[in-house]
XYZ file of C-alpha atoms in Angstrom:
570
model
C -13.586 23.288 -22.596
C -16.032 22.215 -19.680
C -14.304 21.580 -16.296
C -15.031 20.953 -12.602
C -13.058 20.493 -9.050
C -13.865 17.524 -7.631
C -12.247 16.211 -4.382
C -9.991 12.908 -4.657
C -13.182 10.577 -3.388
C -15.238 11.455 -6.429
C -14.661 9.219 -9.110
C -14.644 10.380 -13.039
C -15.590 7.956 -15.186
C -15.754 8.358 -19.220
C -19.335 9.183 -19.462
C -20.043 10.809 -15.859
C -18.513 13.088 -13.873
C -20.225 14.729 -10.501
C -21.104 18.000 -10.316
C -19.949 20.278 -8.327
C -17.803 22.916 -6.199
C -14.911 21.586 -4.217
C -12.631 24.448 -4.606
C -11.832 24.437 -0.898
C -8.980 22.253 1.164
C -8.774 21.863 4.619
C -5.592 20.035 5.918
C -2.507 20.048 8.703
C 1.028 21.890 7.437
C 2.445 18.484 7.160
C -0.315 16.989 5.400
C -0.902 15.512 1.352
C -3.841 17.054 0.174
C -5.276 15.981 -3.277
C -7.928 16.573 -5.525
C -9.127 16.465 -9.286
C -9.743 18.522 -12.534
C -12.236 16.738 -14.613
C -12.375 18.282 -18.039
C -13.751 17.309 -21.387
C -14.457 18.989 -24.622
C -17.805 18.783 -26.916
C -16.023 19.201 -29.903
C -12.785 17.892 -32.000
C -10.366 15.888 -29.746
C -8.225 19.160 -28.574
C -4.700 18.869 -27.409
C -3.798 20.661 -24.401
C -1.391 21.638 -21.689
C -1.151 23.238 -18.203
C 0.250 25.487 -16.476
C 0.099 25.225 -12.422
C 0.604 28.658 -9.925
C 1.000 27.870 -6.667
C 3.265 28.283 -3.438
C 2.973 24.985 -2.224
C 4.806 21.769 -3.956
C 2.241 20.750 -6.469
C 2.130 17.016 -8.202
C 0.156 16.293 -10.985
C -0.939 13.026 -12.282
C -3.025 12.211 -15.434
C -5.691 9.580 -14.099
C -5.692 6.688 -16.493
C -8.597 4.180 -17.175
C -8.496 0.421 -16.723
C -10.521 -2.408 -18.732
C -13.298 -4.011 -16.534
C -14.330 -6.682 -17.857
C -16.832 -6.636 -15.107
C -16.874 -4.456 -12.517
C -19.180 -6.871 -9.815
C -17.109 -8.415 -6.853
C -18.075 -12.227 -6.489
C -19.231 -11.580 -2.801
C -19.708 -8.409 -2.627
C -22.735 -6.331 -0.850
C -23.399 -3.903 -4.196
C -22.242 -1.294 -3.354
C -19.684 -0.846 -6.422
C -19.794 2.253 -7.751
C -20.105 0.468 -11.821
C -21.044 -3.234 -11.961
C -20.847 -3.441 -15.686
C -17.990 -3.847 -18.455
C -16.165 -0.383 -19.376
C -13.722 1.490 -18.217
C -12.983 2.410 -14.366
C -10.101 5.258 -13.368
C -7.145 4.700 -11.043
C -3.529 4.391 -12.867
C -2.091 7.638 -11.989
C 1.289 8.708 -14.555
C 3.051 11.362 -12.843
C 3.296 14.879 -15.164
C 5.918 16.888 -15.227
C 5.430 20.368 -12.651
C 6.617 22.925 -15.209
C 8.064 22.249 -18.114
C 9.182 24.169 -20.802
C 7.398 24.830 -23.934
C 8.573 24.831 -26.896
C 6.931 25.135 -30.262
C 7.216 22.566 -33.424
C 5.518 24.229 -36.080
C 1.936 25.747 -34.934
C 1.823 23.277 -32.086
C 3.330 24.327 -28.559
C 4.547 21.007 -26.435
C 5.682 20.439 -22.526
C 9.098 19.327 -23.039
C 9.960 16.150 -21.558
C 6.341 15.210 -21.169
C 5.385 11.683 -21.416
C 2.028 11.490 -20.519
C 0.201 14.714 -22.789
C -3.110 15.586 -22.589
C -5.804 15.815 -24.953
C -9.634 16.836 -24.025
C -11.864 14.965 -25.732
C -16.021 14.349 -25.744
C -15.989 11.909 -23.195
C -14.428 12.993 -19.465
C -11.113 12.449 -17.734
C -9.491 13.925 -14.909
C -6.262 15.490 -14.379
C -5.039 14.297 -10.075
C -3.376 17.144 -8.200
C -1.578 16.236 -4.405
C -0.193 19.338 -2.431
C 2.760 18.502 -0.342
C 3.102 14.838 -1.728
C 6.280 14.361 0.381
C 4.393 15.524 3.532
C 6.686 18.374 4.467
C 6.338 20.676 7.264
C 4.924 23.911 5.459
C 3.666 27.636 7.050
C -0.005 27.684 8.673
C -2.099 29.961 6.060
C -4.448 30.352 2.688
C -2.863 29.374 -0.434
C -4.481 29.505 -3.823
C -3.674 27.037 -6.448
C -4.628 27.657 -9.777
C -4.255 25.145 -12.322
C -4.618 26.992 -16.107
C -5.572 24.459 -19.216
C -3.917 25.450 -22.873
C -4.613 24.857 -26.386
C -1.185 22.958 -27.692
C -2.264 25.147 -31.206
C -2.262 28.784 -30.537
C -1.877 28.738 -26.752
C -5.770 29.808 -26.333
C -6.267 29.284 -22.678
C -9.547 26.841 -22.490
C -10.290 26.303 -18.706
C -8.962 27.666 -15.591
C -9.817 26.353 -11.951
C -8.479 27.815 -8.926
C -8.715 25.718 -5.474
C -7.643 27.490 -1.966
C -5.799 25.697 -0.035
C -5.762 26.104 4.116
C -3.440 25.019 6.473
C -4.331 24.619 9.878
C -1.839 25.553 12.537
C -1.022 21.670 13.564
C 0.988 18.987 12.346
C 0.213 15.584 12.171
C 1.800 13.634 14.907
C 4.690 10.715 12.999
C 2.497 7.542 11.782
C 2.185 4.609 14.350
C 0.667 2.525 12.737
C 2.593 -0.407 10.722
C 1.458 -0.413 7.259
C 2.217 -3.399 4.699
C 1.582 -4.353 1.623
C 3.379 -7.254 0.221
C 6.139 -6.801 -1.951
C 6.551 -9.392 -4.815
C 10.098 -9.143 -5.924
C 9.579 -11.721 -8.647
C 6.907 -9.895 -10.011
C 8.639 -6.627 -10.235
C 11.557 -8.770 -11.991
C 8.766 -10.253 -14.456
C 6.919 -6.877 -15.373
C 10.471 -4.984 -16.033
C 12.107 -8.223 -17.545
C 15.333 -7.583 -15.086
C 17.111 -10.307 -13.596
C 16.040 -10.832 -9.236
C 18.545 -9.051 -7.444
C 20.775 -7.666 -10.476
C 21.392 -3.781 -10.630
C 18.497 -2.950 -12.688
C 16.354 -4.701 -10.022
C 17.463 -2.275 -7.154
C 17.365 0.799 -9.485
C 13.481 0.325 -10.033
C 13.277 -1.455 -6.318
C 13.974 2.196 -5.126
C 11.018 4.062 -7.169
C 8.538 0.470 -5.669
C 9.922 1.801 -2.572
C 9.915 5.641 -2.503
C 6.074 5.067 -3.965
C 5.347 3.256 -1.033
C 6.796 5.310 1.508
C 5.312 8.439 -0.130
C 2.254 6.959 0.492
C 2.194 5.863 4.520
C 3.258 2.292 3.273
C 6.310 2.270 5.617
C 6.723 -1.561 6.205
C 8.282 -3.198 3.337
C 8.157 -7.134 3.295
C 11.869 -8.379 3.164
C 12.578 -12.189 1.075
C 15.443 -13.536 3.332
C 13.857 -16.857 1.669
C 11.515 -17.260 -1.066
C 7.892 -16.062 0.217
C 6.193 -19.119 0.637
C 2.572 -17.349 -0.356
C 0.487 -18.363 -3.302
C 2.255 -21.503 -3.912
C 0.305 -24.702 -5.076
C 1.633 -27.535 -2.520
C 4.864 -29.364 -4.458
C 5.530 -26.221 -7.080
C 7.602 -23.462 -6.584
C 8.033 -19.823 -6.999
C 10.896 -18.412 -8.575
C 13.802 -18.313 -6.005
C 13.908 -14.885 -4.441
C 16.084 -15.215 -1.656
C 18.692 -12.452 0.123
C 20.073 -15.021 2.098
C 23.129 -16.473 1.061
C 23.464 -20.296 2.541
C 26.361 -22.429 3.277
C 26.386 -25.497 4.751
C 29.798 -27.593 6.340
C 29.210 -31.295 7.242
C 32.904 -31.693 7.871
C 31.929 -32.839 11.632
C 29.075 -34.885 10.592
C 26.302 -32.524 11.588
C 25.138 -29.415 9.541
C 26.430 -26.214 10.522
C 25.307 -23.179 8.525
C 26.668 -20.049 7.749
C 24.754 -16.927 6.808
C 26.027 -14.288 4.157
C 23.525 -11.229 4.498
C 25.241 -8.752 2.222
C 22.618 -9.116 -0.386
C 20.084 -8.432 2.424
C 21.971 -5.409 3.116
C 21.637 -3.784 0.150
C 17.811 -4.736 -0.371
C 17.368 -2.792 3.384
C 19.490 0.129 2.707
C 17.619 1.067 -0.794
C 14.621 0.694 1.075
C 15.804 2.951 3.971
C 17.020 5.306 1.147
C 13.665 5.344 -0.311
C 11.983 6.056 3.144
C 10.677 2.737 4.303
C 11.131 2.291 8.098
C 10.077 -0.825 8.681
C 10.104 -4.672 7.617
C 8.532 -7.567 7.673
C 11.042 -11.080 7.981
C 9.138 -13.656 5.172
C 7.363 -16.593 6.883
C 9.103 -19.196 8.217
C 6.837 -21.827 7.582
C 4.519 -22.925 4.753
C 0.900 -20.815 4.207
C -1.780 -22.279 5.505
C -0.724 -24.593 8.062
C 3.030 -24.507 8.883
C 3.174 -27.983 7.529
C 6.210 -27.916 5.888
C 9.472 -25.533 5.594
C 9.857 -22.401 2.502
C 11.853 -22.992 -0.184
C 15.507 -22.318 0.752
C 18.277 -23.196 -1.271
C 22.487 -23.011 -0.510
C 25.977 -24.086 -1.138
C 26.724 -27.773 0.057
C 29.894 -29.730 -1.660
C 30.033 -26.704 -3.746
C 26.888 -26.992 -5.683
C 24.212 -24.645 -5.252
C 20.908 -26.813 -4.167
C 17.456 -26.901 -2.442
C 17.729 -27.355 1.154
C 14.600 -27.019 2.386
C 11.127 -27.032 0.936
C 7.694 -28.931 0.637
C 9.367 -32.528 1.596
C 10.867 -30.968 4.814
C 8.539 -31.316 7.817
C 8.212 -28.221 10.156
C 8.540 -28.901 13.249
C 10.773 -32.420 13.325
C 14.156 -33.438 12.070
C 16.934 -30.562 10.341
C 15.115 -27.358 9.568
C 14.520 -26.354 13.444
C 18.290 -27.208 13.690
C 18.854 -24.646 10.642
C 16.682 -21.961 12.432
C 18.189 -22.364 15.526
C 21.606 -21.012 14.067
C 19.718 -18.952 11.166
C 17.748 -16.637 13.973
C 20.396 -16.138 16.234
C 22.956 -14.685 12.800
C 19.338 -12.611 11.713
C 19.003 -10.778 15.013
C 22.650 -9.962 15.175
C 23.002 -8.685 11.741
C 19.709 -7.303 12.239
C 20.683 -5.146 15.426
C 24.140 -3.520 13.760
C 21.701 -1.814 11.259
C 19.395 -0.767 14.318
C 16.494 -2.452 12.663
C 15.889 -5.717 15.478
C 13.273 -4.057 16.661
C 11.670 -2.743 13.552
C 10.814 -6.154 11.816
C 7.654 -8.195 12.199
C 8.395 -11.642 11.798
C 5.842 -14.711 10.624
C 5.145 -17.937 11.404
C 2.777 -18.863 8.515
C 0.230 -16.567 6.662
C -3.803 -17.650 7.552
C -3.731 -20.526 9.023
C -7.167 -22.071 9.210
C -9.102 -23.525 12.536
C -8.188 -27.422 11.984
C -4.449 -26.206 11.742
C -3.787 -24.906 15.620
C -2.097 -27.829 16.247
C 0.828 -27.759 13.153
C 0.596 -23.497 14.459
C 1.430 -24.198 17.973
C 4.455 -27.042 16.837
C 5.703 -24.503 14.435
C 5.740 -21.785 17.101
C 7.152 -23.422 19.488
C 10.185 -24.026 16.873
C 10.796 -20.205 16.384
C 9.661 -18.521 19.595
C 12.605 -19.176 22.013
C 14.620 -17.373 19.049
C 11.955 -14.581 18.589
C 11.762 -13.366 21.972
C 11.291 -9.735 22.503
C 10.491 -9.554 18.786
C 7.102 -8.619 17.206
C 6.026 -12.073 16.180
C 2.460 -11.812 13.986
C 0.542 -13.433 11.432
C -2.775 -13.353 9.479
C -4.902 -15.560 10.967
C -9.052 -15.117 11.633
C -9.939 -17.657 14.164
C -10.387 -16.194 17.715
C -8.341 -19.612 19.343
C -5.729 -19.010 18.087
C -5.129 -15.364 20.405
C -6.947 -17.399 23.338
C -4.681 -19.940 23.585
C -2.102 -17.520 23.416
C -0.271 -18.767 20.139
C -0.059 -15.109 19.381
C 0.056 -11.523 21.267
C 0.251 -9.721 17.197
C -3.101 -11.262 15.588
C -3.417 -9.731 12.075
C -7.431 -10.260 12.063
C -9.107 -10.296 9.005
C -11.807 -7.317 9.041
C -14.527 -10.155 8.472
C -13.639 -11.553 11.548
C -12.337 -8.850 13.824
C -15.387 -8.037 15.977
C -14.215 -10.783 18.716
C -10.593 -9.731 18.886
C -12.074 -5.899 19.710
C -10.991 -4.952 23.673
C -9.414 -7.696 23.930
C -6.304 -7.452 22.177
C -3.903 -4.712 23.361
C -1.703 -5.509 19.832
C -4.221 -5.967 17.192
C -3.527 -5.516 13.430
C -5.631 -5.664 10.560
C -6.015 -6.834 7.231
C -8.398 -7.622 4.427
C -8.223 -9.493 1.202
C -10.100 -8.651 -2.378
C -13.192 -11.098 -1.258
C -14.138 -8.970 2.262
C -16.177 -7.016 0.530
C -19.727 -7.844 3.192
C -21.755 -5.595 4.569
C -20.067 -2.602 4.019
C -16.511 -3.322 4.927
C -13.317 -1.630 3.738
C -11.845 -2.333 0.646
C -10.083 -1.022 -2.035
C -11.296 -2.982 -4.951
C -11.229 -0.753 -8.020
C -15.095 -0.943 -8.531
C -15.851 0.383 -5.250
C -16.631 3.770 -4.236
C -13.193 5.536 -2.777
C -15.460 6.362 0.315
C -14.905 2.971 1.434
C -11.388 2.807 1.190
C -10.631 5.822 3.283
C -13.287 5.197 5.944
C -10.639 2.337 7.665
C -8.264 4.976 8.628
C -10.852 6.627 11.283
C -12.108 2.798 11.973
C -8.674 2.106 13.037
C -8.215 4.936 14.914
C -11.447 4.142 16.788
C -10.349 0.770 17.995
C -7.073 1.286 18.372
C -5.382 -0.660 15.882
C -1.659 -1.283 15.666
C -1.168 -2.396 12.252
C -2.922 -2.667 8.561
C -1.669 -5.340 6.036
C -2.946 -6.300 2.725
C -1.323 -9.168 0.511
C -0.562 -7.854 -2.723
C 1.315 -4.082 -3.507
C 2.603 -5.362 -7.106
C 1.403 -8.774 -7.720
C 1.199 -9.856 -11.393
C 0.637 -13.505 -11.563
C -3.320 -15.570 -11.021
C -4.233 -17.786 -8.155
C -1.365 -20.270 -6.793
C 1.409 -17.776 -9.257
C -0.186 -19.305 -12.348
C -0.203 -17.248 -14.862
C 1.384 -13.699 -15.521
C -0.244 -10.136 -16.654
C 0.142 -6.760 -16.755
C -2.512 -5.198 -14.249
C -2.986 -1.967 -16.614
C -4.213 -3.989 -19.146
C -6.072 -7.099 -17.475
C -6.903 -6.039 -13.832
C -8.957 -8.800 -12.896
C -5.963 -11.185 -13.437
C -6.753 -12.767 -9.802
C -9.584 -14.367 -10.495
C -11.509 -11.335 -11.245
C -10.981 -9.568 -7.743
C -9.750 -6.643 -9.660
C -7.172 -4.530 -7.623
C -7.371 -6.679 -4.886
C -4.054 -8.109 -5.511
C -2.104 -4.942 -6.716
C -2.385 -1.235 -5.736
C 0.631 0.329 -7.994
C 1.779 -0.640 -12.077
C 4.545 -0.702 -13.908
C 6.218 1.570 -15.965
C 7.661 -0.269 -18.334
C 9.612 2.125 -20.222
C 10.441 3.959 -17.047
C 11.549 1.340 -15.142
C 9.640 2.383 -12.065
C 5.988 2.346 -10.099
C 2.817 4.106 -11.299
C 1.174 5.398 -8.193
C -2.920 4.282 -8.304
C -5.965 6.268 -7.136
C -6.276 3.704 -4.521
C -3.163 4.128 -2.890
C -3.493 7.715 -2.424
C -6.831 7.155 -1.157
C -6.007 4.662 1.481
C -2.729 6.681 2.569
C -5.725 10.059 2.932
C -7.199 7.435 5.784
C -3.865 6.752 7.200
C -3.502 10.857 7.417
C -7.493 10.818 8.534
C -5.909 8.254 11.503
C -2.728 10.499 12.390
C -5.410 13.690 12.403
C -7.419 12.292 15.416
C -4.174 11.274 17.008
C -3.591 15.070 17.102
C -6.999 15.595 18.002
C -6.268 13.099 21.279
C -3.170 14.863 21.977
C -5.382 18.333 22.751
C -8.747 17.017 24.069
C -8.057 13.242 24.925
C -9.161 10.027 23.577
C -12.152 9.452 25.182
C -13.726 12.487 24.084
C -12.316 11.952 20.070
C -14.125 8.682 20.176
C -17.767 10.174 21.383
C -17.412 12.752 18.857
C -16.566 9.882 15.936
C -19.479 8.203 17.287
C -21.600 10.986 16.893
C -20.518 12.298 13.663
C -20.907 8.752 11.909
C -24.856 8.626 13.848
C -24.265 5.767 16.319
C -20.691 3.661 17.181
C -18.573 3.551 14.383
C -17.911 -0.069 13.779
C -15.746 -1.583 10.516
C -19.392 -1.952 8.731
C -20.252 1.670 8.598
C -19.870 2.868 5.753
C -20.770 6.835 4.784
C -23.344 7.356 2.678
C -21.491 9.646 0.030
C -17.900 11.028 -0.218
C -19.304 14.135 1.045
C -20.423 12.492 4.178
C -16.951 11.265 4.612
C -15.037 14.644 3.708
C -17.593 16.570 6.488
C -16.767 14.114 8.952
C -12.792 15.393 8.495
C -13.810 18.670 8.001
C -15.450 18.499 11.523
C -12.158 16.440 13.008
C -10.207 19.764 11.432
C -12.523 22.220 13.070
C -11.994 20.833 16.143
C -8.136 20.583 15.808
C -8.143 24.514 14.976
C -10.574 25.355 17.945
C -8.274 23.315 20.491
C -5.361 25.071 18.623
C -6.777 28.507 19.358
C -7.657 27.555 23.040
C -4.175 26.512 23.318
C -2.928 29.776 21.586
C -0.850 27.379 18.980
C -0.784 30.092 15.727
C 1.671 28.271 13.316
């Protein structure tokens, strides 16, 4: 059986894998460190199994292929890795560590496997991540060797050992918020579970713990049905933590909150590892026209309160956030969480909408204050006229926010794929979905956000798919709106290529905060600067995932000389 090491930027497709000898990791004791195993055999298909040695906490994934139907970006620049239809890697199904073997007959099997191997003519990749869960682990050289079977006779067919350093640092606790949005009716629709029931927070906790693993610690919270993706009129089904009652015994509306439900949602979540929310918008996407969908107990019948026929900014729904925001923050603060939720206004609102903005805003921000208030939005007047200190600028759009903005997030959609921005699209080269995390770094931003962790459904929620089968069920921007799957039978969240990837640039951003903390930020920046060959700027984009992986490996060197200097030794 043929096999190579490849590091986790290379990607193995069917017919092609690179060439090559990455058999050598370079990371901080607190740091996930992945790469891959591609393998294939010119022969009969030939089932297999593995054994892993190692000292460190070893996952393994098998990487899974997706359907393409075509693998160009409407937009895009070209630089996609495939542009043609076939079939593109990135599901990752978790393998058991170690299990047990047991025979049947001449054939040996991992008991408890799900997801078995078999080497076949054409090439696939088995994903490995040291210290998944990020734990603090002793400075040193580890070898990891990963040992490939014969399920018939136990004939050992490939071995590959990789060495594994860890430098004597630890990467400083992530600042940066990172989001992507949570669909809880999608997660109900893929496992066919009931919003809210106890199924839903069983696999809510895996969604979670996936995320968290992963740098994803912000975790967008439904106290009313999302109003994203909605066609104006139609609804989305009612996900909403909120219970609502309404008295008009003395002739006004007075409300009364029950946030148990919410309660729960937070504390799997916290369970899980997530630190952080996000409140769902207050106000209609793309213009703060009109109010979400929110529905409640009045006269004893459960009905819609609030939705496309209620104006923003006039008549009863500021009088129902004016007693709604007050009950959040208090409820809010007993869990010690008031000042780890972002709240929104309304999600992009476009340059002929400043006006609805501002009347919205000025609903919600008496209630808001001290609270991180932010929404993504691309058009510079919007921060000028000071309707907003959080901007969440789209990367095509960012350059005139830069220096000016001491609170700047970022975020990017499926479609930003110009002139060699950062993306994650599943046809692009993993190079330039890492390459944000140092881009970030470099201009200091706060927060990253991205619309769509799980969604299922096409533009406007028409529609519904599973993303392992059809990926380009959003209008052909495939990945763009999801970055995990389901596992059906499981009941749980299949990790993705991409995800890992992006959460390596998060770790790429928390290494030159370390690198600050020794030598300053003034002199981490010149040295980014140098090592990408001019100012790094969200359109550079490496040449190769080799170019990225020496620009770490330089960030590392430097960590470990300033370490030294320092005398830190473990």
């Amino acid at each position: 059986m043929e096999s190579w090491v490849l590091s986790s930027l290379h990607k193995i497709y069917p017919d092609a894998a690179p060439a090559g000898d990455y058999t050598r990791l370079t990371g901080l004791r607190n740091e996930a460190l992945s790469f891959q195993i591609a393998f294939r055999h010119d022969g009969d298909p030939l089932p297999a199994y593995t054994r892993i040695d190692a000292a460190l906490p070893v996952s393994a994934y098998r990487v899974d292929y997706l359907p393409l139907l075509e693998g160009k970006n409407a937009g895009s620049d070209g630089g996609e890795e495939c542009t043609g239809a076939g079939l593109y890697p990135d599901v990752l199904r978790p393998r058991l560590p170690q299990p047990p073997m047991e025979a049947e007959g001449p054939l040996w099997f991992e008991q408890g496997e799900r997801h078995l191997l078999t080497a076949v003519r054409c090439w696939q990749s088995l994903w490995l991540t040291i210290n998944e869960e990020g734990a603090a682990l002793p400075a040193g050289e580890y070898p990891v060797t990963v040992r490939f079977y014969a399920r018939s006779g136990q004939t050992l067919l490939a071995e590959q050992t990789v060495t594994v350093t860890l430098l004597p640092a630890l990467l400083p606790p992530q600042k940066l918020w990172y989001t992507n949005w949570f669909h809880a009716d999608c997660m109900a629709d893929s496992h066919r579970v009931a919003l809210f029931g106890e199924e839903f927070f069983r696999i809510l906790h895996s969604y979670a713990h996936v995320a968290a693993v992963h740098g994803m610690n912000t975790f967008l919270l439904p106290a009313f049905t999302p109003p994203l993706d909605t066609p104006v009129g139609g609804e989305r089904a009612t996900a909403q933590l909120v219970g609502v009652r309404v008295d008009t015994a003395q002739g006004e509306r007075q409300y009364s909150f029950d946030f148990s439900l919410m309660e729960r949602y937070i504390r799997v979540c916290l369970e899980a590892g997530i630190t952080r929310f996000e409140h769902s918008h207050f106000f209609t996407q793309w213009g703060a026209q009109y109010a979400p969908k929110v529905v409640g107990t009045q006269d004893g019948a459960e009905k819609r309160l609030f939705g496309w026929d209620t104006p923003a900014a006039e008549g009863e729904y500021p009088r129902f956030l004016r007693q709604y925001i007050p009950a959040l923050r208090a409820f809010l603060r007993t869990l010690g969480l008031e000042q780890r939720v972002l709240f929104h206004i309304s999600d992009e609102p476009p340059a002929d909408s400043l006006a609805d903005y501002a009347a919205a805003r000025a609903v919600v921000e008496p209630l808001l204050r001290g609270c991180t208030v932010g929404d993504a939005l691309s058009d510079y007047a919007y921060y000028q006229q000071g309707l907003t200190q959080t901007p969440i600028v789209s990367t095509t759009a960012i350059e005139p926010f830069l220096g000016r903005c001491e609170d700047l997030w970022c975020y990017y959609t499926g479609a930003s794929l110009q002139n060699g921005l950062s993306n994650r699209v599943i046809s692009l080269p993993s190079v330039r979905n890492r390459v944000l995390g140092m881009q970030m770094y470099r201009y200091g931003i706060r927060g990253f956000l991205e619309w769509g962790y799980n969604y299922t459904y096409s533009r406007l929620s028409h529609g519904f798919d599973n993303p392992a089968s059809f990926p380009g069920l959003y209008d052909m921007t495939n990945g763009g709106a999801f970055i995990v799957y389901p596992d059906h039978r499981g009941g749980a969240a299949f990790p993705s290529i991409r995800l890992k990837v992006f959460a390596e640039g998060v770790q790429d951003m928390r290494a030159l905060e370390a690198l600050e903390a020794l030598t300053g930020r003034e002199a981490v920046c010149a040295q980014l600067d140098r090592l990408f060959g001019g100012q790094l700027t969200f359109h550079s984009c490496p040449a190769s995932a080799d170019a990225l992986l020496a620009v770490r490996q330089a960030v590392n060197c430097a960590i470990a000389a300033a370490c030294e200097k320092k005398g830190v030794s473990s």
